[in-house]
Short mmCIF file of C-alpha atoms in Angstrom, two decimals:
data_model
loop_
_atom_site.label_atom_id
_atom_site.label_comp_id
_atom_site.label_asym_id
_atom_site.label_seq_id
_atom_site.Cartn_x
_atom_site.Cartn_y
_atom_site.Cartn_z
CA UNK A 1 58.77 61.19 196.01
CA UNK A 2 56.70 64.23 196.31
CA UNK A 3 58.80 67.34 196.83
CA UNK A 4 58.17 71.02 196.97
CA UNK A 5 59.62 73.28 194.32
CA UNK A 6 63.36 73.69 194.65
CA UNK A 7 64.00 77.19 196.15
CA UNK A 8 67.50 77.59 194.86
CA UNK A 9 67.60 78.34 191.03
CA UNK A 10 71.10 76.96 190.67
CA UNK A 11 69.70 73.46 191.07
CA UNK A 12 67.44 73.78 188.16
CA UNK A 13 70.45 73.93 185.82
CA UNK A 14 72.00 70.69 186.77
CA UNK A 15 70.30 68.51 184.13
CA UNK A 16 72.40 66.49 181.83
CA UNK A 17 71.14 63.92 179.13
CA UNK A 18 72.65 60.59 178.56
CA UNK A 19 70.95 58.73 175.86
CA UNK A 20 67.28 58.56 176.51
CA UNK A 21 67.71 59.17 180.30
CA UNK A 22 68.75 62.39 182.28
CA UNK A 23 70.81 62.88 185.34
CA UNK A 24 69.74 65.66 187.70
CA UNK A 25 70.20 66.74 191.32
CA UNK A 26 67.18 67.05 193.74
CA UNK A 27 66.78 67.29 197.45
CA UNK A 28 70.47 66.40 198.14
CA UNK A 29 70.43 63.30 195.79
CA UNK A 30 71.78 62.57 192.43
CA UNK A 31 69.20 60.88 190.35
CA UNK A 32 68.65 59.60 186.77
CA UNK A 33 65.10 59.43 185.06
CA UNK A 34 63.46 58.35 181.87
CA UNK A 35 60.78 60.84 182.48
CA UNK A 36 58.53 58.25 184.58
CA UNK A 37 58.27 57.63 188.40
CA UNK A 38 59.12 54.20 187.87
CA UNK A 39 62.03 54.99 185.64
CA UNK A 40 63.56 57.36 188.19
CA UNK A 41 66.43 56.17 190.37
CA UNK A 42 68.63 57.66 193.18
CA UNK A 43 72.17 57.15 192.42
CA UNK A 44 73.87 58.98 195.20
CA UNK A 45 73.05 60.61 198.50
CA UNK A 46 74.89 63.87 198.62
CA UNK A 47 76.28 65.34 201.72
CA UNK A 48 74.50 68.35 202.99
CA UNK A 49 75.77 71.39 201.25
CA UNK A 50 77.57 69.14 198.78
CA UNK A 51 75.89 70.11 195.46
CA UNK A 52 78.03 69.21 192.44
CA UNK A 53 80.04 72.02 190.87
CA UNK A 54 78.57 71.07 187.61
CA UNK A 55 77.21 67.91 185.66
CA UNK A 56 78.92 66.88 182.39
CA UNK A 57 78.40 63.82 180.19
CA UNK A 58 81.99 62.67 179.06
CA UNK A 59 82.79 59.47 177.41
CA UNK A 60 79.40 58.05 177.99
CA UNK A 61 79.33 58.65 181.70
CA UNK A 62 78.48 61.38 183.99
CA UNK A 63 81.30 63.57 185.40
CA UNK A 64 80.83 65.87 188.42
CA UNK A 65 82.95 67.34 191.18
CA UNK A 66 81.90 67.59 194.89
CA UNK A 67 83.26 70.23 197.29
CA UNK A 68 85.15 69.59 200.41
CA UNK A 69 83.03 69.05 203.45
CA UNK A 70 84.73 72.27 205.05
CA UNK A 71 87.07 74.79 204.21
CA UNK A 72 89.63 75.31 207.17
CA UNK A 73 92.34 77.88 206.72
CA UNK A 74 94.76 76.64 204.36
CA UNK A 75 97.71 77.75 202.23
CA UNK A 76 97.63 75.00 199.57
CA UNK A 77 93.83 74.72 198.91
CA UNK A 78 91.47 72.19 199.69
CA UNK A 79 90.49 68.69 198.34
CA UNK A 80 87.69 68.32 195.66
CA UNK A 81 86.50 64.92 194.33
CA UNK A 82 86.01 64.08 191.12
CA UNK A 83 83.06 61.61 190.45
CA UNK A 84 81.64 59.43 187.63
CA UNK A 85 78.49 57.53 187.04
CA UNK A 86 77.12 54.95 184.44
CA UNK A 87 73.67 55.65 185.44
CA UNK A 88 73.49 52.98 187.90
CA UNK A 89 73.91 53.14 191.76
CA UNK A 90 76.81 50.62 191.71
CA UNK A 91 78.36 52.52 188.89
CA UNK A 92 78.41 55.82 190.46
CA UNK A 93 81.81 56.11 192.17
CA UNK A 94 84.56 58.49 193.30
CA UNK A 95 87.00 58.85 190.54
CA UNK A 96 89.92 60.70 192.30
CA UNK A 97 90.63 63.55 194.49
CA UNK A 98 92.16 66.87 193.37
CA UNK A 99 93.56 69.94 195.35
CA UNK A 100 92.36 73.30 194.17
CA UNK A 101 92.23 76.78 195.78
CA UNK A 102 88.87 77.50 194.48
CA UNK A 103 85.77 75.83 192.96
CA UNK A 104 86.49 74.17 189.74
CA UNK A 105 84.00 74.46 186.71
CA UNK A 106 81.63 74.85 185.14
CA UNK A 107 82.52 72.09 182.46
CA UNK A 108 82.52 72.76 178.82
CA UNK A 109 82.70 69.15 177.15
CA UNK A 110 84.46 69.56 173.76
CA UNK A 111 86.57 67.04 171.59
CA UNK A 112 86.45 64.21 174.03
CA UNK A 113 87.55 66.43 177.20
CA UNK A 114 86.09 68.67 179.68
CA UNK A 115 87.51 72.26 180.00
CA UNK A 116 87.06 74.28 183.18
CA UNK A 117 88.71 77.19 185.13
CA UNK A 118 90.30 76.43 188.59
CA UNK A 119 92.81 78.12 190.79
CA UNK A 120 96.00 76.09 191.39
CA UNK A 121 96.63 74.75 194.95
CA UNK A 122 100.00 76.19 195.52
CA UNK A 123 100.74 79.95 196.05
CA UNK A 124 100.40 82.26 194.24
CA UNK A 125 97.44 80.21 193.18
CA UNK A 126 97.08 81.27 189.48
CA UNK A 127 93.89 80.91 187.60
CA UNK A 128 94.27 78.35 185.02
CA UNK A 129 92.30 76.73 182.12
CA UNK A 130 92.26 72.98 182.79
CA UNK A 131 91.41 70.00 180.76
CA UNK A 132 90.22 66.47 182.21
CA UNK A 133 89.25 63.06 180.44
CA UNK A 134 87.86 62.01 183.73
CA UNK A 135 91.02 60.51 185.06
CA UNK A 136 93.65 61.98 187.57
CA UNK A 137 96.32 61.55 185.11
CA UNK A 138 94.41 63.33 182.28
CA UNK A 139 93.47 66.38 184.48
CA UNK A 140 95.92 69.28 184.25
CA UNK A 141 96.31 72.89 183.27
CA UNK A 142 96.73 74.07 179.76
CA UNK A 143 97.61 77.86 180.40
CA UNK A 144 97.36 80.47 182.91
CA UNK A 145 94.43 82.94 182.55
CA UNK A 146 94.47 86.65 183.34
CA UNK A 147 90.89 86.87 184.00
CA UNK A 148 87.86 84.46 184.18
CA UNK A 149 85.32 83.90 181.66
CA UNK A 150 82.73 83.80 184.62
CA UNK A 151 80.89 80.92 182.99
CA UNK A 152 81.56 77.97 180.69
CA UNK A 153 84.66 78.22 178.49
CA UNK A 154 83.49 79.31 175.02
CA UNK A 155 84.89 76.51 172.78
CA UNK A 156 83.95 74.64 169.46
CA UNK A 157 85.70 72.06 167.27
CA UNK A 158 87.09 72.62 163.71
CA UNK A 159 89.13 70.29 161.68
CA UNK A 160 89.69 67.97 164.73
CA UNK A 161 91.15 70.79 166.86
CA UNK A 162 89.63 72.82 169.87
CA UNK A 163 89.16 76.50 169.56
CA UNK A 164 88.23 78.86 172.54
CA UNK A 165 88.35 82.25 173.87
CA UNK A 166 90.48 83.28 176.70
CA UNK A 167 92.19 86.26 178.31
CA UNK A 168 95.90 85.57 178.77
CA UNK A 169 97.66 88.62 177.26
CA UNK A 170 95.28 91.52 178.55
CA UNK A 171 92.50 90.81 176.19
CA UNK A 172 90.11 88.14 175.00
CA UNK A 173 91.35 86.38 172.11
CA UNK A 174 91.11 83.15 169.93
CA UNK A 175 93.12 80.21 171.20
CA UNK A 176 93.57 76.68 169.73
CA UNK A 177 94.52 73.50 171.62
CA UNK A 178 95.14 69.78 170.92
CA UNK A 179 94.59 68.90 174.43
CA UNK A 180 98.07 69.40 175.64
CA UNK A 181 99.76 72.45 177.16
CA UNK A 182 102.56 72.24 174.58
CA UNK A 183 99.98 72.29 171.83
CA UNK A 184 97.87 75.32 173.29
CA UNK A 185 98.54 78.55 171.67
CA UNK A 186 96.78 81.88 170.59
CA UNK A 187 95.89 81.83 166.81
CA UNK A 188 97.43 85.32 166.41
CA UNK A 189 101.09 84.86 167.69
CA UNK A 190 101.51 88.46 167.87
CA UNK A 191 99.05 90.72 169.68
CA UNK A 192 97.72 92.32 166.36
CA UNK A 193 94.64 90.09 165.78
CA UNK A 194 90.94 91.05 166.65
CA UNK A 195 90.54 91.61 170.32
CA UNK A 196 87.92 91.27 173.29
CA UNK A 197 86.02 88.54 171.62
CA UNK A 198 82.55 86.99 172.55
CA UNK A 199 80.07 84.78 170.75
CA UNK A 200 82.33 82.18 169.32
CA UNK A 201 80.26 79.86 166.94
CA UNK A 202 80.71 77.35 164.22
CA UNK A 203 78.80 78.16 161.14
CA UNK A 204 79.24 76.43 157.91
CA UNK A 205 82.65 75.15 158.20
CA UNK A 206 84.34 78.18 159.89
CA UNK A 207 84.67 80.04 163.21
CA UNK A 208 82.46 83.29 163.65
CA UNK A 209 82.81 85.67 166.57
CA UNK A 210 82.13 89.25 167.45
CA UNK A 211 84.99 91.52 168.30
CA UNK A 212 84.66 94.51 170.51
CA UNK A 213 87.83 95.77 169.67
CA UNK A 214 89.77 98.75 171.15
CA UNK A 215 91.23 102.05 169.73
CA UNK A 216 93.71 100.23 167.40
CA UNK A 217 91.27 97.13 166.49
CA UNK A 218 87.91 97.56 164.79
CA UNK A 219 84.73 96.20 166.18
CA UNK A 220 82.55 93.78 164.19
CA UNK A 221 81.85 90.31 163.09
CA UNK A 222 84.72 88.09 162.14
CA UNK A 223 85.36 84.74 160.23
CA UNK A 224 88.20 82.32 160.67
CA UNK A 225 89.52 79.07 159.30
CA UNK A 226 91.54 78.56 162.46
CA UNK A 227 94.72 80.36 161.33
CA UNK A 228 95.85 84.06 161.50
CA UNK A 229 96.13 84.25 157.68
CA UNK A 230 92.68 82.86 157.29
CA UNK A 231 91.02 85.28 159.80
CA UNK A 232 89.11 88.32 158.16
CA UNK A 233 86.66 90.93 159.07
CA UNK A 234 83.28 90.12 157.45
CA UNK A 235 81.36 93.07 158.74
CA UNK A 236 82.42 96.22 160.59
CA UNK A 237 79.53 97.13 163.18
CA UNK A 238 79.54 99.33 166.19
CA UNK A 239 78.42 96.74 168.76
CA UNK A 240 78.39 99.38 171.55
CA UNK A 241 78.98 96.98 174.35
CA UNK A 242 81.18 98.01 177.09
CA UNK A 243 81.48 94.66 178.94
CA UNK A 244 82.75 91.28 177.40
CA UNK A 245 81.47 88.98 180.18
CA UNK A 246 77.95 88.47 180.99
CA UNK A 247 76.47 91.30 179.07
CA UNK A 248 72.75 90.68 178.16
CA UNK A 249 73.23 92.88 175.09
CA UNK A 250 76.01 90.62 173.60
CA UNK A 251 75.64 89.98 170.04
CA UNK A 252 74.45 86.28 170.54
CA UNK A 253 75.60 84.83 167.11
CA UNK A 254 72.90 82.35 165.97
CA UNK A 255 72.94 80.32 162.79
CA UNK A 256 69.59 79.88 160.96
CA UNK A 257 69.80 77.96 157.78
CA UNK A 258 72.30 79.88 155.41
CA UNK A 259 72.12 82.98 157.63
CA UNK A 260 74.12 84.01 160.72
CA UNK A 261 71.91 86.47 162.99
CA UNK A 262 73.47 88.72 165.63
CA UNK A 263 72.35 91.67 167.69
CA UNK A 264 73.91 95.06 167.67
CA UNK A 265 73.07 98.23 169.88
CA UNK A 266 72.52 101.66 168.29
CA UNK A 267 71.70 104.38 170.65
CA UNK A 268 69.03 103.09 172.73
CA UNK A 269 67.44 100.52 170.45
CA UNK A 270 68.47 96.95 170.03
CA UNK A 271 68.63 95.97 166.47
CA UNK A 272 68.73 92.49 164.76
CA UNK A 273 71.24 91.98 161.78
CA UNK A 274 72.27 89.11 159.66
CA UNK A 275 75.01 87.98 157.30
CA UNK A 276 74.03 85.67 154.43
CA UNK A 277 76.49 82.91 153.44
#
């Protein structure tokens, strides 16, 4: 149907591909399309204001969460509903309800799981990093965070294990998980590893990231095999970035062939640098 351009930019990011079709949200409806009018189907009429927190493809299905219809005063959060879709109206169904004290998400799908941040329902409502496999039994917290990443959890897979960046001990550092709370730990058990990290990237069989550091920990580009002993400084560089989260001057590590490009800032100029592997 002919519709005006969506006035809210947040809708425009809700596109997720499954095979040769794409899920998207438009005019309070969840739809799927193959790019043609005849191949576009409405899967679900969404409640007014019930825009999904995020869309994620997990296990060959779409996963999304709808907010509660209202937010009355509560001491133990509100019920959010997880949904799944196989791309057919009959296969678009509520999976299970879950109680949070704040909006869960957005999702980072990695290694067969979706990672997301959310506040626990019960006081003192800590902010946790959660995982879900799309089932209620498979949805639980991995660890309590000190600060939010303010966006998708930076995560990559190396050697069958999931590595991610999180602030738990007062600085953002490299963590690893096998998908269980007991199997989630910092790569550096002591707090002497590289600090205030961003730009986690998988490049030629290793982890690369930028460290903003602090007075006792140098700035630069680091390489890691996923262990403390195998984590080394590749290039010391003054990144001159004061904020880890959401800074548009972040290094933006970008693999291109056998080179890893990144940005640094010197004085008022923005420079492009690279590491050749």
